[in-house]
Coordinates of C-alpha atoms in Angstrom, one line a residue:
M1413 CA 140.1 104.3 102.7
T1414 CA 141.9 102.1 100.2
S1415 CA 145.6 101.7 101.1
G1416 CA 147.3 101.8 97.8
E1417 CA 149.4 98.7 97.3
E1418 CA 149.0 97.4 100.8
R1419 CA 147.6 93.9 101.1
P1420 CA 143.8 94.0 101.6
L1421 CA 142.5 93.0 105.1
V1422 CA 139.9 90.8 103.5
E1423 CA 140.3 89.0 100.2
V1424 CA 137.4 87.0 98.7
R1425 CA 138.1 84.9 95.6
D1426 CA 135.5 83.0 93.6
L1427 CA 133.4 82.4 96.7
Q1428 CA 130.6 79.9 96.4
K1429 CA 127.8 78.8 98.7
Y1430 CA 125.4 76.2 97.4
Y1431 CA 122.5 74.6 99.2
F1432 CA 121.7 71.0 98.0
E1433 CA 118.3 69.6 97.7
Q1434 CA 117.3 65.9 97.4
D1435 CA 120.6 65.0 99.1
T1436 CA 119.3 62.7 101.9
L1437 CA 120.1 59.0 102.3
V1438 CA 116.5 58.2 101.1
D1439 CA 117.0 60.3 98.0
R1440 CA 120.2 58.5 97.2
L1441 CA 118.6 55.1 97.7
L1442 CA 115.7 56.2 95.4
G1443 CA 118.1 57.5 92.8
N1444 CA 116.9 61.1 93.0
E1445 CA 119.3 63.5 91.4
T1446 CA 120.8 66.1 93.8
R1447 CA 120.0 69.7 92.9
S1448 CA 121.9 72.8 94.0
V1449 CA 120.7 76.2 94.8
K1450 CA 123.5 78.6 93.9
A1451 CA 123.0 81.3 96.5
V1452 CA 126.5 82.7 96.0
D1453 CA 128.4 81.7 92.9
G1454 CA 131.9 83.0 92.1
V1455 CA 132.0 86.3 94.2
S1456 CA 135.3 88.1 94.4
F1457 CA 136.3 91.4 96.0
D1458 CA 138.9 92.9 98.4
I1459 CA 138.3 95.2 101.4
H1460 CA 141.2 97.3 102.6
E1461 CA 141.9 98.2 106.2
G1462 CA 139.8 101.2 107.3
E1463 CA 137.5 100.9 104.2
T1464 CA 133.8 100.4 103.9
L1465 CA 132.7 98.2 101.0
G1466 CA 129.0 98.3 100.2
L1467 CA 127.3 95.2 98.9
V1468 CA 124.0 96.0 97.2
G1469 CA 121.4 94.2 95.1
E1470 CA 117.8 93.0 95.1
S1471 CA 116.4 90.9 97.9
G1472 CA 117.5 87.3 97.5
C1473 CA 120.6 88.0 95.4
G1474 CA 122.9 86.5 98.0
K1475 CA 124.2 89.5 99.9
S1476 CA 123.6 88.2 103.4
T1477 CA 124.8 84.7 102.5
T1478 CA 128.0 86.3 101.2
G1479 CA 128.6 88.2 104.4
E1480 CA 127.9 85.2 106.6
T1481 CA 130.1 82.9 104.5
V1482 CA 133.0 85.5 104.6
L1483 CA 132.8 85.2 108.4
R1484 CA 132.5 81.4 108.2
L1485 CA 129.2 81.5 109.9
R1486 CA 128.3 79.3 106.9
E1487 CA 130.8 76.9 105.4
A1488 CA 131.7 77.8 101.8
T1489 CA 131.1 75.3 99.0
G1490 CA 134.1 76.6 97.1
G1491 CA 136.5 79.5 96.7
D1492 CA 138.6 81.2 99.3
V1493 CA 138.4 84.0 101.9
R1494 CA 141.7 85.3 103.2
F1495 CA 141.7 87.5 106.3
D1496 CA 145.0 89.3 107.0
G1497 CA 146.7 86.9 104.7
E1498 CA 145.4 83.7 106.2
S1499 CA 142.8 81.4 104.6
V1500 CA 139.7 81.4 106.8
S1501 CA 138.6 78.0 105.7
E1502 CA 141.8 76.4 106.9
L1503 CA 141.6 77.9 110.4
S1504 CA 140.9 75.7 113.4
G1505 CA 141.3 75.7 117.2
S1506 CA 142.9 78.8 118.7
D1507 CA 143.6 80.2 115.2
L1508 CA 139.8 80.1 114.4
A1509 CA 139.0 81.6 117.8
R1510 CA 141.5 84.5 117.1
F1511 CA 139.8 85.2 113.8
R1512 CA 136.4 85.2 115.5
R1513 CA 137.7 87.9 117.9
R1514 CA 138.8 90.0 115.0
A1515 CA 135.7 89.7 112.8
Q1516 CA 132.2 90.3 114.0
I1517 CA 128.7 90.9 112.6
V1518 CA 125.7 93.2 113.2
F1519 CA 122.5 91.5 112.2
Q1520 CA 119.6 93.0 110.2
D1521 CA 116.8 92.6 112.7
P1522 CA 117.3 94.1 116.1
F1523 CA 114.1 92.5 117.4
S1524 CA 115.2 88.9 116.8
S1525 CA 119.0 89.1 117.1
L1526 CA 119.0 89.8 120.9
D1527 CA 118.1 87.1 123.4
P1528 CA 115.0 88.3 125.3
R1529 CA 115.9 86.3 128.4
M1530 CA 119.2 88.2 128.9
T1531 CA 119.8 91.7 130.0
V1532 CA 121.6 94.0 127.6
G1533 CA 124.6 93.9 129.9
E1534 CA 124.7 90.1 129.6
I1535 CA 124.2 90.3 125.8
I1536 CA 127.1 92.7 125.3
A1537 CA 129.4 90.7 127.7
E1538 CA 128.5 87.3 126.2
P1539 CA 131.3 87.4 123.6
L1540 CA 133.8 88.1 126.4
V1541 CA 132.5 85.0 128.2
V1542 CA 132.7 82.9 125.1
H1543 CA 136.3 83.9 124.5
D1544 CA 137.2 83.7 128.2
L1545 CA 138.2 87.3 128.5
P1546 CA 140.0 89.0 130.2
D1547 CA 143.0 86.9 129.4
E1548 CA 145.2 88.9 131.7
P1549 CA 145.0 89.7 135.4
V1550 CA 142.6 92.6 136.2
E1551 CA 141.5 94.4 139.4
G1552 CA 138.5 92.7 140.9
S1553 CA 136.8 89.7 139.3
A1554 CA 136.4 88.8 135.6
R1555 CA 132.7 89.3 136.0
E1556 CA 133.1 92.9 137.2
W1557 CA 135.5 93.6 134.4
R1558 CA 133.1 92.4 131.8
R1559 CA 130.3 94.4 133.4
E1560 CA 132.4 97.6 133.3
R1561 CA 133.3 96.8 129.6
A1562 CA 129.6 96.4 128.7
A1563 CA 128.8 99.7 130.5
D1564 CA 131.5 101.5 128.7
L1565 CA 130.3 100.2 125.3
L1566 CA 126.8 101.2 126.0
E1567 CA 128.0 104.7 126.6
R1568 CA 130.0 104.6 123.4
V1569 CA 127.0 103.7 121.3
G1570 CA 124.9 106.5 122.7
L1571 CA 123.0 104.6 125.5
S1572 CA 123.3 105.0 129.3
A1573 CA 125.3 102.7 131.5
S1574 CA 122.3 102.8 133.9
Q1575 CA 120.4 100.7 131.3
L1576 CA 122.7 97.8 131.7
D1577 CA 120.2 95.6 133.6
R1578 CA 117.3 96.2 131.3
Y1579 CA 115.9 93.6 128.9
P1580 CA 115.7 94.0 125.1
H1581 CA 111.9 94.5 125.2
E1582 CA 112.4 97.7 127.1
F1583 CA 114.2 99.3 124.2
S1584 CA 113.1 100.8 120.9
G1585 CA 114.3 99.3 117.6
G1586 CA 117.1 101.9 117.2
Q1587 CA 118.3 101.3 120.7
R1588 CA 118.3 97.6 120.2
Q1589 CA 120.5 98.0 117.2
R1590 CA 122.9 100.1 119.2
V1591 CA 123.0 97.2 121.7
G1592 CA 123.8 94.9 118.7
I1593 CA 126.6 97.2 117.7
A1594 CA 128.0 97.3 121.2
R1595 CA 128.0 93.5 121.3
A1596 CA 130.0 93.5 118.0
L1597 CA 132.5 95.9 119.5
A1598 CA 133.0 93.9 122.7
L1599 CA 136.0 92.0 121.4
D1600 CA 137.6 95.0 119.9
P1601 CA 137.4 93.6 116.3
D1602 CA 139.1 94.9 113.2
F1603 CA 136.4 93.9 110.7
I1604 CA 132.6 94.0 111.0
V1605 CA 129.9 92.7 108.6
L1606 CA 126.9 95.1 108.8
D1607 CA 124.0 93.1 107.5
E1608 CA 121.4 95.7 106.5
P1609 CA 121.8 97.3 110.0
V1610 CA 119.2 100.1 109.5
S1611 CA 116.6 98.5 107.1
A1612 CA 114.3 97.6 110.0
L1613 CA 114.5 101.1 111.5
D1614 CA 112.5 104.3 110.9
V1615 CA 114.2 106.8 108.6
S1616 CA 114.9 109.3 111.4
V1617 CA 116.6 106.6 113.5
Q1618 CA 118.5 105.3 110.4
A1619 CA 120.5 108.5 110.2
Q1620 CA 121.5 108.3 113.9
V1621 CA 122.7 104.7 113.6
L1622 CA 124.6 105.5 110.3
N1623 CA 126.3 108.5 111.9
L1624 CA 127.2 106.3 114.9
L1625 CA 128.7 103.6 112.6
S1626 CA 130.8 106.3 110.9
D1627 CA 132.0 107.8 114.2
L1628 CA 132.9 104.3 115.5
Q1629 CA 134.9 103.5 112.4
D1630 CA 137.0 106.6 112.8
E1631 CA 137.4 106.0 116.5
F1632 CA 138.4 102.3 116.4
G1633 CA 139.9 102.1 112.9
L1634 CA 137.2 99.6 111.8
T1635 CA 136.8 97.9 108.4
Y1636 CA 133.2 97.4 107.2
L1637 CA 131.4 95.2 104.8
F1638 CA 128.1 97.1 104.6
I1639 CA 125.2 95.0 103.1
A1640 CA 122.2 97.0 102.0
H1641 CA 119.5 97.5 99.4
D1642 CA 119.0 101.2 100.1
L1643 CA 121.3 103.0 97.7
S1644 CA 121.2 106.4 99.3
V1645 CA 122.4 104.8 102.6
V1646 CA 125.3 103.1 100.7
R1647 CA 126.4 106.4 99.1
H1648 CA 126.4 108.1 102.5
L1649 CA 128.6 105.5 104.2
C1650 CA 130.7 103.5 101.7
D1651 CA 134.0 104.1 99.9
R1652 CA 133.4 101.4 97.2
V1653 CA 130.4 99.4 96.0
A1654 CA 129.9 95.9 94.8
V1655 CA 126.6 95.3 92.9
M1656 CA 125.2 91.7 93.1
Y1657 CA 122.7 90.0 90.9
L1658 CA 121.6 86.4 91.3
G1659 CA 124.6 85.3 93.4
S1660 CA 127.4 87.1 91.4
V1661 CA 129.0 90.5 91.5
V1662 CA 128.2 92.4 88.2
E1663 CA 129.9 95.7 88.9
L1664 CA 132.6 96.9 91.4
G1665 CA 134.1 100.4 91.8
P1666 CA 134.4 103.6 93.9
V1667 CA 131.1 104.8 95.2
D1668 CA 131.1 108.1 93.1
A1669 CA 131.9 106.2 89.9
I1670 CA 129.1 103.7 90.4
F1671 CA 126.5 106.3 91.2
E1672 CA 127.6 108.9 88.6
S1673 CA 128.6 106.7 85.7
P1674 CA 127.4 103.1 86.1
D1675 CA 128.5 100.7 83.4
H1676 CA 126.4 97.6 83.9
P1677 CA 122.7 97.7 82.7
Y1678 CA 121.6 96.2 86.0
T1679 CA 123.3 98.9 88.0
Q1680 CA 121.7 101.5 85.8
A1681 CA 118.3 100.0 86.4
L1682 CA 118.9 100.0 90.2
L1683 CA 119.9 103.6 90.2
E1684 CA 116.9 104.6 87.9
S1685 CA 114.6 103.0 90.5
V1686 CA 115.6 105.4 93.2
P1687 CA 112.9 108.2 93.7
R1688 CA 114.3 111.7 93.2
A1689 CA 113.0 114.9 94.7
S1690 CA 114.5 117.2 92.1
V1691 CA 111.9 119.3 90.3
E1692 CA 113.9 119.1 87.1
E1693 CA 113.4 115.3 87.0
Q1694 CA 109.7 115.3 87.5
G1695 CA 108.0 113.3 84.7
R1696 CA 111.2 111.6 83.7
Y1697 CA 110.9 108.2 81.9
V1698 CA 112.2 105.3 83.8
E1699 CA 112.9 102.1 81.8
T1700 CA 111.7 99.1 83.7
L1701 CA 113.1 95.6 83.6
T1702 CA 111.1 92.8 82.0
G1703 CA 110.6 89.4 83.4
D1704 CA 111.3 87.9 86.8
V1705 CA 114.6 87.2 88.6
P1706 CA 115.5 83.6 87.5
S1707 CA 115.8 80.9 90.0
P1708 CA 119.2 80.2 91.6
R1709 CA 118.4 76.5 91.2
N1710 CA 118.8 77.0 87.4
P1711 CA 120.5 80.3 86.6
P1712 CA 120.8 81.4 83.0
S1713 CA 123.8 80.5 80.9
G1714 CA 126.3 83.2 80.1
C1715 CA 125.4 86.5 81.6
R1716 CA 122.9 85.9 84.3
F1717 CA 121.2 89.3 83.7
R1718 CA 120.5 88.5 80.0
T1719 CA 116.9 87.3 80.6
R1720 CA 116.0 90.8 81.8
C1721 CA 118.6 93.0 80.2
P1722 CA 117.2 95.9 78.0
V1723 CA 120.4 95.9 75.9
V1724 CA 121.1 92.2 75.3
I1725 CA 123.5 91.9 72.3
P1726 CA 121.9 90.5 69.1
P1727 CA 124.0 88.3 66.7
A1728 CA 126.3 90.4 64.4
D1729 CA 124.5 89.2 61.3
V1730 CA 121.0 89.9 62.5
D1731 CA 119.5 93.4 61.8
I1732 CA 116.9 93.9 64.5
D1733 CA 115.7 96.7 66.7
Q1734 CA 116.7 96.4 70.4
G1735 CA 113.1 96.4 71.6
A1736 CA 112.1 93.7 69.1
Y1737 CA 115.1 91.6 70.0
R1738 CA 114.3 91.8 73.7
A1739 CA 110.8 90.6 73.0
V1740 CA 112.1 87.7 70.9
M1741 CA 114.5 86.8 73.8
D1742 CA 111.5 86.8 76.2
L1743 CA 109.7 84.5 73.9
R1744 CA 112.7 82.2 73.7
D1745 CA 113.1 82.2 77.5
A1746 CA 109.4 81.4 78.0
L1747 CA 109.8 78.4 75.6
E1748 CA 113.0 77.1 77.3
R1749 CA 111.5 77.4 80.8
G1750 CA 108.4 75.7 79.8
D1751 CA 106.2 78.7 80.6
L1752 CA 105.0 78.7 77.0
D1753 CA 103.5 75.5 75.6
A1754 CA 101.0 74.6 73.0
E1755 CA 98.4 73.2 75.4
S1756 CA 98.1 76.4 77.4
V1757 CA 97.8 78.6 74.3
W1758 CA 95.2 76.4 72.7
G1759 CA 93.3 76.3 76.0
R1760 CA 92.8 80.1 76.1
L1761 CA 92.2 80.6 72.4
D1762 CA 88.7 81.3 71.1
A1763 CA 89.4 79.4 67.9
E1764 CA 89.3 75.9 66.5
R1765 CA 92.3 73.7 67.5
G1766 CA 94.5 73.5 64.4
D1767 CA 94.0 77.2 63.4
E1768 CA 97.8 78.0 63.3
E1769 CA 97.1 81.5 62.2
A1770 CA 95.1 82.3 65.3
F1771 CA 97.7 80.5 67.4
V1772 CA 100.6 82.5 66.0
E1773 CA 98.7 85.8 66.4
S1774 CA 97.9 85.0 70.0
V1775 CA 101.5 84.3 70.8
R1776 CA 102.6 87.5 68.9
E1777 CA 100.2 89.6 70.9
T1778 CA 101.5 88.2 74.2
Y1779 CA 105.2 88.4 73.6
L1780 CA 105.8 90.8 70.7
D1781 CA 103.1 93.3 71.5
G1782 CA 104.0 96.6 69.7
Q1783 CA 107.2 95.3 68.2
T1784 CA 107.8 95.0 64.5
L1785 CA 109.7 92.2 62.8
S1786 CA 110.5 92.0 59.1
G1787 CA 112.3 89.8 56.5
E1788 CA 114.1 86.7 57.9
N1789 CA 113.4 87.7 61.5
E1790 CA 109.6 87.6 60.8
R1791 CA 109.9 84.4 58.9
V1792 CA 111.8 82.5 61.6
V1793 CA 109.6 83.7 64.4
G1794 CA 106.5 82.7 62.4
E1795 CA 107.8 79.2 61.7
A1796 CA 108.9 78.7 65.3
V1797 CA 105.5 79.6 66.7
A1798 CA 103.7 77.5 64.0
A1799 CA 105.9 74.6 65.0
L1800 CA 104.9 75.1 68.6
A1801 CA 101.2 75.1 67.5
R1802 CA 101.9 71.6 66.1
E1803 CA 103.4 70.7 69.6
E1804 CA 106.9 70.5 68.0
H1805 CA 108.4 72.3 71.0
A1806 CA 112.0 71.3 70.3
T1807 CA 111.8 72.5 66.7
A1808 CA 110.4 75.8 67.8
T1809 CA 113.2 76.3 70.4
D1810 CA 115.9 75.3 67.9
L1811 CA 114.7 77.6 65.2
L1812 CA 114.8 80.6 67.5
A1813 CA 118.1 79.6 69.0
E1814 CA 119.8 79.2 65.6
R1815 CA 118.7 82.6 64.4
F1816 CA 118.8 84.7 67.5
A1817 CA 121.5 83.3 69.8
S1818 CA 123.4 86.0 71.7
V1819 CA 126.9 86.2 72.9
C1820 CA 125.3 87.1 76.3
E1821 CA 124.0 83.6 76.6
T1822 CA 127.0 81.7 75.3
D1823 CA 129.9 83.5 77.1
Q1824 CA 129.9 84.5 80.7
P1825 CA 131.3 88.0 81.2
T1826 CA 133.8 88.5 84.1
L1827 CA 135.0 91.4 86.2
G1828 CA 138.2 93.0 85.0
A1829 CA 141.1 94.2 87.1
D1830 CA 140.4 98.0 86.8
E1831 CA 139.3 100.0 89.8
H1832 CA 135.9 100.4 88.2
T1833 CA 134.9 97.2 86.4
A1834 CA 131.7 95.6 85.2
A1835 CA 130.9 92.0 84.1
C1836 CA 129.2 93.0 80.8
H1837 CA 130.1 92.2 77.2
L1838 CA 129.2 95.8 76.3
V1839 CA 131.8 97.3 78.6
G1840 CA 135.2 98.1 77.1
G1841 CA 134.0 97.6 73.5
E1842 CA 132.9 100.1 70.9
E1843 CA 129.5 100.4 72.5
T1844 CA 128.8 100.9 76.2
P1845 CA 125.4 100.8 78.0
T1846 CA 125.5 104.6 78.6
S1847 CA 126.0 105.3 74.9
R1848 CA 122.6 103.8 74.2
T1849 CA 120.6 106.1 76.3
D1850 CA 119.6 109.8 76.1
D1851 CA 118.4 112.4 78.6
T1852 CA 114.9 111.1 78.3
T1853 CA 115.7 107.6 79.6
R1854 CA 118.5 108.1 82.1
T1855 CA 119.6 111.0 84.3
N1856 CA 122.3 110.9 86.8

């Protein structure tokens, strides 16, 4: 659990991991511009000794990359990770080896993370060989000591020492994951990254492995970073939760606070997507997110969630319904991404080219279906779409941006220092995300 004012065991500050494209010698000779994929971009959190921090989010949001970069299995592009007060990026030689002994990982897929040519005894003992353990005199040979250590760990994770000489293909998925856990424990670590350790397992086996992880944490005083997308699993095992979206943490807090009173609209949407068995909640309305997750090659400015957020903030001087504003923002995003262009609209129209009225109506049906605009809002949208019909793409984009620009796209929200904090412009102001919903749209 969190240890009050004690220094965290793991401190992550503004961690970045970028992958660069068009960065070869040939590209440089040809003058191709280097592009970056921002897999992890400015992630910060602490993990206290004995605590389990859950890291959740959609597939591809950067969870696994964050875990591997924290362990320095991937070199960080920027930021800092401190383990027990020492900067991990500055470690080398014996200091780096010592860190490797204290920090381990359990991988997601138990079918590909074990070497099929090695027995499970050899797999579990391999970290001991790599670190040349034992480092003190023992009875018998070092090989015998390692074998005994592997046998003991097999027993501790619920398998039999008699299975020591079997190969991975002779075990089920749950048993293989137990072998992976035993391997992670071989060096008696303080900190383990659990990268979706039960996602590849049957539900009945998941519960067994989760209970095992909880028991081992109590027995060995372990600290976990638990990466998952199954929110029910996170609530069962974790003390605190960090919610990731498109490479950044958007909400961080105690597990009960996150699940019972989420502040960020994305966290709310995640929790709403969880199926519920309660009879009282049958037939409840679940608000779905619009649009696709943006590319990490070119993430949105300001709040990264703004392109899908159902409560994006309109300008103070624009009187517009939230649904209509979301539709206008979708129209703007399509224009700016290049997904909406005059040629494609004219191509599917059953009308003469140059019929601006038909063009405008077609775009309205696609992007503003069911939404009502009036006054200046109606005029600006009409002029912008008409400009697009004349292939004046820049004019259309500028007209919409001048009228409908949101603080969500100009200013990037950041996490606060509170125990429960969210990177959202609505949090902490007069209006919060939860104040906009009623019992028909959101139920805890």
